[in-house]
Structure formats: structure tokens, C-alpha cells
Amino acid sequence: MRRLLLVSTSTTHGTGYLDHCADEARARFEGCGRVLFVPYALHDRDGYAEKARERFATMGLGLDALHTALDPHEAVAEARGFFIGGGNTFRLLKTLQDLGVVDAIRRRCLEDGVPYMGTSAGSNVATRSIHTTNDMPIVWPSTLDALGLVPFNLNPHYLDPDPGSTHMGETRETRIREFHEEHDVPVLGLREGAMLKVDGDRAAVVGERGGRLFRRGADAVEVAPGESVDFLLA
Amino acid sequence: MRRLLLVSTSTTHGTGYLDHCADEARARFEGCGRVLFVPYALHDRDGYAEKARERFATMGLGLDALHTALDPHEAVAEARGFFIGGGNTFRLLKTLQDLGVVDAIRRRCLEDGVPYMGTSAGSNVATRSIHTTNDMPIVWPSTLDALGLVPFNLNPHYLDPDPGSTHMGETRETRIREFHEEHDVPVLGLREGAMLKVDGDRAAVVGERGGRLFRRGADAVEVAPGESVDFLLA
């Protein structure tokens, strides 16, 4: 049974790293003891792992970093929990592909029920594909298909249009609409402070802020904190 | 001799379509009579071509749309000017690749000196690669290598960091720095209102606003309107 916590942003404005999602993270990893951290979205893997390790220690959890594992396949096979951090989604997915661990992480989460937490790029990569990332394509993965732990897409750091803006670049909503000109896959925009919690066939948006759900040919709808989105898993 | 006009945005705040770059466009296409319009960045190709056709008519220029050409290769071979409009950069590049016209457009511009104007995605696709687009990867080109009319990258709609923002997503500068963690290619950010004008081995930023130049391992530098960036072509 899958047990996921897909967080929009690691840090909300005015709070510390993972503060806003610490209670949910602790609950998600209860009984795991240690989690396997995947730092590939950032360039400085050592620094990133150290930052995550210190934060997880305050939650009473140990943390091993995948990039220091002698055998990454063995590390994935033995992981009791996964935490994939944010950064650049293309770099993250490409590195997982290059290591050949995409299928193994998917199986561990879907078949073995290993808890998975992602923030930002780490949430994006958990979904059907990374077609709805906000990031620059600084590297080019072999495919944009991702871990597929849920059958829809996310847009982390979802931003509502700013009516006072003079910027003429596309709004986030316009970009997601462009995705729907090409694909018929729902996209759940998660505002900063929001998370998607998935337990088997149950899913809900939780946190301080909600989400906005986009489907092809339909008006966007609000998803308030606490609201179920089980239907997205059907 | 290449003759390019690479515009950050088709429309600046409070002005009409192509108004802010109309004088430069008219000068760029002087003597062409007609230009070939490439609408593939948007889904509604007919509507896009009509909008561009009306605007070009007010500049005394005829406009043919590539998507209605019986033979796109012949249309490219006979074009007296190219105008590639904005929208989604991935969709634009993929369609050019699928049609097999990337090399032909490049040759026409670099060898035959056919004038080229791009706005936003149409400017991005003129450069070395589209690794520094702001767009969502809604489709998946076979490579991110682009027309290569200049040997560096652009970032259209360049946005300075907003010190008052509470949004925690990466700033544009951070995203370009991530690109430089992976590539050693200069990136010229063009603010809305700015354009890059290239004549052979001469290049300058022109327009109402300037640009910001990012190079690996160096501090970003301002490029004021009117300033030469010839060195980027070397």
C-alpha cells in the first residue's frame, strides 16, 4: 500500500527548512528509524545531505544519502523510507534514470509500501510525469515519465495569477492549459504550504494552504486543505 | 550574413501586439515584401497566423503561414524573411524537428542572410539550445539543440528577483545558475521591452529595457539598451 507525502515546497516564507511539514513527515516515517535521502536535484549533494540529515535528526530519524551508497541498487532495495528533496526536476529524474533505479523505487513504494516523501522536484518526480515542472530543462532525461506513484501530475509552488502584475510571460494557469492542449492528464497545483497525502487509494490535500485542480476541458476547481481527492487515484 | 531580431516579448505591458518592436521589425524586413510566419508555439495556428498577418499588414508586409504551405520545405527554401512567434518553446522546437526544417531554416538565415525575427519562444529557438526557456516541457523534442543562429542562449521575459516576494520557488537567476552547473554557455536574459539585434558579427541589445548577462563562474553583468555584445558571437 503506497504511503506518500508530496510537499509543494520544503520551506514556506518565514519558517525554517521542513518546519511546516515536520509533523506530517514524522507521522509518515513513523517506525522507519532511517530514511534514504535522494539529493540529485541539487548540484551540491554533500551539502544537501548534511542539511537534510540535521533536520531529520531533530525529528528523531536517521538519514542515509543515496549518492554515498557503495551500491545504489542495494540502498534502494533496503530502504525503509525515501525522502527526495527539491531542486531541478530534470536533473533529478535524469540522474535516477542514469543510475537505473526508477523502477526499483517505484516497486518499493507501490509493492512494499515503503513510505515516500518528496518536496518540490521530489514531489514532481513521484507523479506520472514531469511535464508540469516549473524548472528549466538544464539537462534532458531520456523520457519525462517519472516514478508514477500516482496516475496524475502535480505542479508544486503553484502560484495564482497576480492581477497587479505587469509581467507579460505566461501565468502558471496558462502553462498548465498548454499542457492540456497536448495531454489528458489531471494536474493538481499545490500552493506553497500545501501537501498531498496518499494512503493506498485515499488521497487528500493537507497543510496550511490548498490546491487547484486542472483537467482538460473543464474549469479549474479549488481543493481546500483537508479535502479528499481520492477520485484522482481511480 | 545573419540578420536577426530576437525580441523578449511580443507585447509589453500597456501596448499592443508587436508595438514596441514595430520600428525594428520594419527595418529588419525592409525590402522583403513578404515574410514566412511560423505559428507552432501556439495550439491555434490559424488564429495566430491571422493575428500576425493583420499586424504585419500595418507594417506594409505580407505574411504567409508555414502550417498552411503545401510543401513546408519549399516554403522555407523560398522564404524572404522568417517570423517565429512565441508560445511554448518545446512545442515549437518539436514541430520544427518533426517537419524536418531545422537545418533548412538555419542555412537560409546563416548562408543566405534571410532576415529572422523571433518573439519569446521564437527568440529562444533561434539560439544554441532551449535549455534556458521558461516554458513547461509539455512535449518532448528529440533534442534541445535549436537553430543555432547565435552560439549562446537567451532567457526571454527575464525577471529580476522581487525582494518583496514571499514565493519560495527559484528566482530566474537561480534557475540560470543551475544551468551553469551543467553547461558552460553564456545566457543573455532579455527583460520585456528588450531585443537582441544581430548583423553578421555585430550584436547589440536594443529597446526600452536592457538585459542581464550570465556566464559560468562569473558575476552577472548588466547590458544597457544600445550596448554591444559582439563578444558573445566570437
CSV table of N, CA and C in Angstrom, one decimal, chain A residues 9 11 13 43 87-88 90-91 130-144 155 157 159 166-170 175-176 178-179 181-183 192, chain B residues 9 11-13 43 87-88 90-91 130-141 144 155 157 159 166-170 172 175-176 178-179 181-183 192:
chain,number,residue,atom,x,y,z
A,9,THR,N,6.6,22.8,-1.3
A,9,THR,CA,7.9,23.4,-1.1
A,9,THR,C,8.5,23.0,0.2
A,11,THR,N,10.2,24.7,2.2
A,11,THR,CA,10.3,25.8,3.1
A,11,THR,C,9.2,26.8,2.8
A,13,HIS,N,7.5,30.7,3.4
A,13,HIS,CA,8.1,32.0,3.8
A,13,HIS,C,8.1,32.2,5.3
A,43,HIS,N,23.1,20.4,-7.1
A,43,HIS,CA,24.4,20.2,-7.6
A,43,HIS,C,25.3,19.7,-6.4
A,87,GLY,N,14.8,20.9,-6.0
A,87,GLY,CA,15.9,21.5,-6.8
A,87,GLY,C,15.5,21.5,-8.3
A,88,ASN,N,16.3,21.0,-9.1
A,88,ASN,CA,15.9,20.9,-10.6
A,88,ASN,C,15.4,19.5,-10.9
A,90,PHE,N,14.5,18.1,-13.8
A,90,PHE,CA,15.2,17.4,-14.9
A,90,PHE,C,16.4,16.7,-14.5
A,91,ARG,N,17.2,17.4,-13.7
A,91,ARG,CA,18.5,16.8,-13.2
A,91,ARG,C,18.2,15.6,-12.3
A,130,ILE,N,7.0,14.5,-15.4
A,130,ILE,CA,7.5,15.8,-15.0
A,130,ILE,C,7.1,16.9,-16.1
A,131,HIS,N,6.1,16.6,-16.9
A,131,HIS,CA,5.7,17.6,-17.9
A,131,HIS,C,5.3,18.9,-17.3
A,132,THR,N,4.9,18.9,-16.0
A,132,THR,CA,4.3,20.1,-15.4
A,132,THR,C,5.2,20.7,-14.3
A,133,THR,N,6.5,20.5,-14.5
A,133,THR,CA,7.5,21.1,-13.6
A,133,THR,C,7.6,22.6,-14.0
A,134,ASN,N,8.1,23.4,-13.0
A,134,ASN,CA,8.4,24.8,-13.3
A,134,ASN,C,9.8,25.0,-13.7
A,135,ASP,N,10.6,24.0,-13.6
A,135,ASP,CA,12.1,24.1,-13.7
A,135,ASP,C,12.6,24.3,-15.2
A,136,MET,N,13.8,24.8,-15.3
A,136,MET,CA,14.4,24.9,-16.6
A,136,MET,C,15.0,23.5,-17.0
A,137,PRO,N,14.9,23.2,-18.3
A,137,PRO,CA,15.4,21.9,-18.7
A,137,PRO,C,16.9,21.9,-18.9
A,138,ILE,N,17.6,22.0,-17.7
A,138,ILE,CA,19.1,22.2,-17.8
A,138,ILE,C,19.8,21.0,-18.3
A,139,VAL,N,19.1,19.8,-18.1
A,139,VAL,CA,19.6,18.6,-18.7
A,139,VAL,C,18.4,17.9,-19.3
A,140,TRP,N,18.6,16.9,-20.1
A,140,TRP,CA,17.5,16.3,-20.8
A,140,TRP,C,17.4,14.8,-20.5
A,141,PRO,N,16.4,14.4,-19.7
A,141,PRO,CA,16.2,13.0,-19.4
A,141,PRO,C,15.8,12.2,-20.6
A,142,SER,N,15.9,10.9,-20.5
A,142,SER,CA,15.6,10.0,-21.7
A,142,SER,C,14.1,10.0,-21.9
A,143,THR,N,13.3,10.2,-20.9
A,143,THR,CA,11.9,10.4,-21.0
A,143,THR,C,11.4,11.2,-19.9
A,144,LEU,N,10.3,11.9,-20.0
A,144,LEU,CA,9.7,12.7,-18.9
A,144,LEU,C,8.8,11.9,-18.0
A,155,ASN,N,1.8,20.2,-9.9
A,155,ASN,CA,2.5,21.4,-10.1
A,155,ASN,C,2.9,22.0,-8.8
A,157,HIS,N,4.7,24.5,-5.9
A,157,HIS,CA,4.9,26.0,-5.9
A,157,HIS,C,3.8,26.7,-6.7
A,159,LEU,N,1.2,29.0,-8.2
A,159,LEU,CA,1.1,30.4,-8.0
A,159,LEU,C,-0.2,30.9,-8.7
A,166,THR,N,2.6,43.4,-14.1
A,166,THR,CA,2.8,44.0,-15.4
A,166,THR,C,3.6,43.0,-16.3
A,167,HIS,N,4.0,41.9,-15.7
A,167,HIS,CA,4.8,40.9,-16.5
A,167,HIS,C,3.9,40.2,-17.5
A,168,MET,N,4.4,40.0,-18.7
A,168,MET,CA,3.6,39.5,-19.8
A,168,MET,C,3.9,38.0,-20.1
A,169,GLY,N,4.9,37.4,-19.4
A,169,GLY,CA,5.1,36.0,-19.5
A,169,GLY,C,3.8,35.2,-19.1
A,170,GLU,N,3.7,34.0,-19.6
A,170,GLU,CA,2.5,33.2,-19.3
A,170,GLU,C,2.3,33.0,-17.8
A,175,ARG,N,0.2,28.0,-18.5
A,175,ARG,CA,1.2,27.0,-18.8
A,175,ARG,C,0.5,25.6,-18.7
A,176,ILE,N,-0.3,25.4,-17.6
A,176,ILE,CA,-1.0,24.2,-17.4
A,176,ILE,C,-2.0,23.9,-18.5
A,178,GLU,N,-1.7,24.9,-21.5
A,178,GLU,CA,-0.9,24.5,-22.7
A,178,GLU,C,-0.6,22.9,-22.6
A,179,PHE,N,-0.3,22.5,-21.4
A,179,PHE,CA,-0.1,21.0,-21.2
A,179,PHE,C,-1.4,20.3,-21.6
A,181,GLU,N,-3.5,21.1,-23.8
A,181,GLU,CA,-3.7,21.1,-25.2
A,181,GLU,C,-3.0,19.9,-25.8
A,182,GLU,N,-2.1,19.3,-25.1
A,182,GLU,CA,-1.3,18.1,-25.6
A,182,GLU,C,-1.6,16.8,-24.9
A,183,HIS,N,-2.1,16.9,-23.6
A,183,HIS,CA,-2.3,15.7,-22.8
A,183,HIS,C,-3.6,15.7,-22.1
A,192,GLU,N,2.3,26.8,-2.1
A,192,GLU,CA,3.3,26.6,-1.0
A,192,GLU,C,2.6,26.5,0.3
B,9,THR,N,9.6,39.8,-25.7
B,9,THR,CA,8.2,39.5,-25.6
B,9,THR,C,7.5,40.2,-26.7
B,11,THR,N,4.6,41.5,-26.7
B,11,THR,CA,3.8,42.6,-26.2
B,11,THR,C,4.3,43.0,-24.9
B,12,THR,N,4.5,44.3,-24.7
B,12,THR,CA,4.9,44.9,-23.4
B,12,THR,C,3.6,45.4,-22.7
B,13,HIS,N,3.7,45.5,-21.4
B,13,HIS,CA,2.5,45.9,-20.6
B,13,HIS,C,2.0,47.2,-21.1
B,43,HIS,N,-1.2,26.5,-30.0
B,43,HIS,CA,-2.1,25.4,-30.4
B,43,HIS,C,-3.0,25.9,-31.6
B,87,GLY,N,5.1,31.4,-27.6
B,87,GLY,CA,4.1,30.4,-27.1
B,87,GLY,C,5.0,29.4,-26.3
B,88,ASN,N,4.8,28.1,-26.5
B,88,ASN,CA,5.5,27.1,-25.8
B,88,ASN,C,6.7,26.7,-26.7
B,90,PHE,N,9.0,24.3,-26.3
B,90,PHE,CA,9.1,22.8,-26.5
B,90,PHE,C,8.3,22.4,-27.7
B,91,ARG,N,7.0,22.9,-27.7
B,91,ARG,CA,6.1,22.5,-28.8
B,91,ARG,C,6.6,23.1,-30.2
B,130,ILE,N,17.4,25.3,-26.3
B,130,ILE,CA,16.3,25.9,-25.5
B,130,ILE,C,16.4,25.5,-24.0
B,131,HIS,N,17.6,25.1,-23.6
B,131,HIS,CA,17.8,24.8,-22.2
B,131,HIS,C,17.4,25.9,-21.2
B,132,THR,N,17.3,27.1,-21.7
B,132,THR,CA,17.0,28.2,-20.7
B,132,THR,C,15.7,28.9,-21.1
B,133,THR,N,14.7,28.1,-21.6
B,133,THR,CA,13.4,28.5,-21.7
B,133,THR,C,12.7,28.6,-20.3
B,134,ASN,N,11.6,29.4,-20.2
B,134,ASN,CA,10.8,29.5,-19.0
B,134,ASN,C,9.6,28.5,-19.1
B,135,ASP,N,9.5,27.9,-20.2
B,135,ASP,CA,8.2,27.1,-20.5
B,135,ASP,C,8.2,25.8,-19.9
B,136,MET,N,6.9,25.2,-19.8
B,136,MET,CA,6.8,23.9,-19.3
B,136,MET,C,7.1,22.9,-20.4
B,137,PRO,N,7.7,21.8,-20.1
B,137,PRO,CA,8.0,20.8,-21.1
B,137,PRO,C,6.8,19.9,-21.5
B,138,ILE,N,5.8,20.6,-22.2
B,138,ILE,CA,4.5,19.9,-22.4
B,138,ILE,C,4.7,18.8,-23.5
B,139,VAL,N,5.7,18.9,-24.3
B,139,VAL,CA,6.0,17.9,-25.3
B,139,VAL,C,7.5,17.7,-25.2
B,140,TRP,N,8.0,16.8,-25.9
B,140,TRP,CA,9.4,16.3,-25.7
B,140,TRP,C,10.1,16.3,-27.0
B,141,PRO,N,10.9,17.3,-27.4
B,141,PRO,CA,11.7,17.3,-28.6
B,141,PRO,C,12.7,16.2,-28.6
B,144,LEU,N,17.3,19.3,-27.4
B,144,LEU,CA,17.1,20.7,-27.0
B,144,LEU,C,17.9,21.6,-27.9
B,155,ASN,N,17.4,34.0,-22.3
B,155,ASN,CA,16.3,33.8,-21.5
B,155,ASN,C,15.3,35.0,-21.7
B,157,HIS,N,11.7,37.2,-21.5
B,157,HIS,CA,10.9,37.6,-20.3
B,157,HIS,C,11.7,37.6,-19.0
B,159,LEU,N,13.2,38.2,-15.6
B,159,LEU,CA,12.6,38.9,-14.5
B,159,LEU,C,13.7,39.0,-13.4
B,166,THR,N,7.1,36.7,-1.3
B,166,THR,CA,7.1,35.7,-0.3
B,166,THR,C,7.1,34.3,-1.0
B,167,HIS,N,7.2,34.3,-2.3
B,167,HIS,CA,7.2,33.0,-3.0
B,167,HIS,C,8.6,32.3,-2.9
B,168,MET,N,8.6,31.0,-2.6
B,168,MET,CA,9.9,30.3,-2.3
B,168,MET,C,10.4,29.6,-3.5
B,169,GLY,N,9.7,29.6,-4.7
B,169,GLY,CA,10.2,28.9,-5.9
B,169,GLY,C,11.5,29.6,-6.3
B,170,GLU,N,12.3,29.0,-7.1
B,170,GLU,CA,13.6,29.5,-7.5
B,170,GLU,C,13.4,30.8,-8.3
B,172,ARG,N,14.6,33.5,-11.3
B,172,ARG,CA,15.1,33.3,-12.6
B,172,ARG,C,16.7,33.2,-12.6
B,175,ARG,N,17.7,29.8,-11.4
B,175,ARG,CA,17.5,28.8,-12.5
B,175,ARG,C,18.6,28.8,-13.5
B,176,ILE,N,19.0,30.0,-13.9
B,176,ILE,CA,20.1,30.2,-14.9
B,176,ILE,C,21.4,29.7,-14.2
B,178,GLU,N,21.7,27.3,-12.1
B,178,GLU,CA,21.6,25.8,-12.2
B,178,GLU,C,22.0,25.3,-13.6
B,179,PHE,N,21.6,26.1,-14.6
B,179,PHE,CA,22.0,25.7,-16.0
B,179,PHE,C,23.5,25.8,-16.1
B,181,GLU,N,25.6,25.1,-13.8
B,181,GLU,CA,26.2,24.0,-13.1
B,181,GLU,C,26.4,22.8,-14.0
B,182,GLU,N,25.7,22.9,-15.1
B,182,GLU,CA,25.7,21.8,-16.1
B,182,GLU,C,26.3,22.1,-17.4
B,183,HIS,N,26.4,23.4,-17.8
B,183,HIS,CA,26.8,23.8,-19.1
B,183,HIS,C,27.7,25.1,-19.0
B,192,GLU,N,11.5,42.2,-20.6
B,192,GLU,CA,10.5,42.6,-21.5
B,192,GLU,C,10.7,44.0,-22.0
